[in-house]
XYZ file of C-alpha atoms in Angstrom:
183
model
C 0.023 0.048 0.025
C 1.285 3.539 -0.848
C 1.886 5.657 2.048
C -0.082 8.619 0.897
C -3.239 6.624 0.515
C -6.287 8.886 0.690
C -8.456 8.536 3.659
C -12.003 7.654 2.854
C -14.389 10.293 4.139
C -17.152 9.346 6.648
C -19.891 9.746 4.097
C -22.665 9.151 6.518
C -21.493 11.765 8.994
C -20.913 14.216 6.044
C -24.495 13.537 4.894
C -25.846 14.334 8.308
C -24.244 17.618 8.693
C -24.248 18.557 4.876
C -27.478 20.455 5.152
C -25.651 23.141 7.434
C -23.285 23.922 4.709
C -25.693 23.492 1.773
C -26.261 27.210 1.090
C -22.575 27.941 0.873
C -21.762 25.007 -1.326
C -24.692 25.760 -3.506
C -23.272 29.206 -3.913
C -19.947 27.826 -5.044
C -21.578 25.325 -7.329
C -23.860 28.086 -8.911
C -20.738 30.289 -9.534
C -18.951 27.242 -11.178
C -21.949 26.614 -13.317
C -22.347 30.264 -14.219
C -18.667 30.489 -15.184
C -18.863 27.440 -17.394
C -22.135 28.643 -18.994
C -20.605 32.115 -19.729
C -17.299 30.631 -20.893
C -19.130 28.099 -23.175
C -21.218 30.990 -24.786
C -18.095 32.908 -25.381
C -16.249 30.035 -26.908
C -19.096 29.387 -29.265
C -18.762 32.868 -30.587
C -15.570 31.892 -32.354
C -17.770 29.885 -34.789
C -18.834 33.160 -36.302
C -15.357 34.375 -36.461
C -14.371 31.063 -38.216
C -17.330 31.619 -40.579
C -16.036 35.250 -41.519
C -12.426 34.321 -41.733
C -13.169 31.296 -43.798
C -15.620 33.034 -45.969
C -18.100 30.288 -45.568
C -21.452 29.552 -44.120
C -22.455 28.912 -40.369
C -22.961 25.116 -40.791
C -19.398 24.749 -42.315
C -17.809 26.883 -39.669
C -19.686 24.811 -37.010
C -18.423 21.500 -38.479
C -14.743 22.762 -38.472
C -15.258 24.147 -34.960
C -16.654 20.945 -33.737
C -14.088 18.833 -35.510
C -11.278 20.458 -33.505
C -11.400 18.825 -30.265
C -9.808 21.466 -27.947
C -10.315 25.004 -27.236
C -6.626 25.759 -27.995
C -6.953 24.138 -31.485
C -9.930 26.346 -32.283
C -8.301 29.519 -31.159
C -4.973 28.580 -33.073
C -7.039 28.272 -36.207
C -8.862 31.522 -35.617
C -5.406 33.323 -35.085
C -3.823 31.645 -38.019
C -6.682 32.476 -40.340
C -6.657 36.108 -39.097
C -2.894 36.305 -39.713
C -3.440 35.057 -43.210
C -6.748 36.740 -44.231
C -6.986 40.004 -42.199
C -5.370 43.048 -43.730
C -6.707 45.748 -41.333
C -4.295 46.036 -38.317
C -6.819 47.445 -36.100
C -9.240 44.636 -36.646
C -6.441 42.204 -36.077
C -5.652 43.981 -32.643
C -9.230 43.774 -31.663
C -9.377 40.147 -32.437
C -6.142 39.347 -30.511
C -7.498 41.380 -27.497
C -10.672 39.159 -27.523
C -8.696 36.072 -27.675
C -6.418 37.314 -24.719
C -9.428 38.142 -22.592
C -11.111 34.784 -23.433
C -7.891 32.915 -22.463
C -7.746 34.847 -19.112
C -11.333 33.701 -18.371
C -10.429 30.157 -19.318
C -7.818 29.928 -16.451
C -10.154 30.456 -13.613
C -12.884 28.368 -15.173
C -10.485 25.474 -15.776
C -9.284 25.834 -12.133
C -12.661 25.069 -10.861
C -13.795 22.545 -13.564
C -10.590 20.344 -13.351
C -10.019 20.253 -9.680
C -10.734 17.913 -6.708
C -12.593 19.819 -4.040
C -11.392 19.374 -0.454
C -13.960 19.709 2.379
C -13.710 20.128 6.051
C -15.241 17.857 8.801
C -18.556 19.692 8.376
C -18.576 19.310 4.449
C -17.687 22.821 3.828
C -15.555 23.243 0.625
C -12.208 24.679 1.762
C -9.976 24.072 -1.082
C -9.351 23.121 -4.789
C -6.639 20.795 -5.577
C -5.624 21.021 -9.345
C -5.337 17.696 -11.133
C -2.710 19.218 -13.552
C 0.505 17.240 -13.119
C 3.543 19.302 -12.588
C 7.157 18.731 -12.535
C 9.139 20.202 -9.452
C 12.717 19.575 -8.815
C 12.574 16.467 -11.170
C 9.518 14.952 -9.356
C 6.092 14.744 -10.530
C 3.253 16.345 -8.220
C -0.277 17.096 -8.536
C -1.171 20.800 -9.023
C -1.587 23.648 -6.765
C -3.911 23.555 -3.710
C -5.821 26.862 -3.419
C -8.223 28.060 -0.645
C -11.788 28.592 -1.541
C -12.257 31.745 0.633
C -14.150 34.944 0.269
C -11.452 36.479 -2.000
C -11.515 33.519 -4.369
C -15.366 33.372 -4.377
C -15.373 37.221 -5.192
C -12.892 36.541 -8.058
C -15.461 33.964 -9.336
C -18.195 36.727 -9.508
C -15.825 39.117 -11.180
C -14.836 36.535 -13.813
C -18.517 36.094 -14.657
C -19.031 39.862 -15.104
C -15.938 39.941 -17.282
C -17.062 37.110 -19.512
C -20.602 38.769 -19.786
C -18.993 42.049 -20.916
C -16.701 39.958 -23.337
C -19.665 38.318 -24.819
C -21.089 41.802 -25.698
C -17.833 42.997 -27.000
C -17.584 39.936 -29.365
C -21.187 40.562 -30.644
C -20.033 44.153 -31.287
C -16.976 43.034 -33.130
C -18.556 40.481 -35.479
C -19.838 43.045 -37.940
C -16.394 44.830 -37.871
C -14.813 41.429 -38.661
C -17.341 40.632 -41.408
C -16.851 44.029 -43.053
C -13.009 43.627 -42.901
C -13.146 40.311 -44.650
C -15.470 41.630 -47.405
C -13.196 44.543 -47.934
C-alpha cells in the first residue's frame, strides 16, 4: 500500500451535517456553473469568427469548430486564419484582445472545472486541488492547492462579469470582422 493513500471520508457523517453547509456549497456550485455557462457561450462565438475568416456558411464553420477537439486548437485556427486573411491592423488588434481576454477567463474556469474539491469535517468546501500534473525539482506532483475563501469566491463573481462583458464585445466586433473580410 502506498503511504499517501487517501483517507475515505465518513460519508454518513458528512450527509448528516451537509445540510448546514448546503447554502454555501450551492453558492460555489452556482458560480462554477455560471462561469462554465458564460465561458461556453463565449467559446461558441468563435464559430462566427471562423465563418467570416473562412468566408463560408455557419454550418461549415460549426463543423470545422466541432471537429477540432480542443479550445486551444480552435483559437489557433482563428489566429492563423486572421494572420493569413486580415489586412486591417486595427481589426487584428481587436481580435487578439478578444482572444487574450477569453484565455484569461479560461484559466479560472479551468481551475474549478478540473480540480478535486477538499472539504472540512462539516462538509464545507475549503480548497481546490488542481489535477494538473507538474514537475518540480525532477519529481511529479499534483497541481496547486488553493483555498476557496471569500476573495476567491469574489474572483469567481468578477470573472463572470468580465465574461458577460466580453460576450457583448464579441457581438459588437462581429460586424467589424465581417466588413474587414468583405473589403
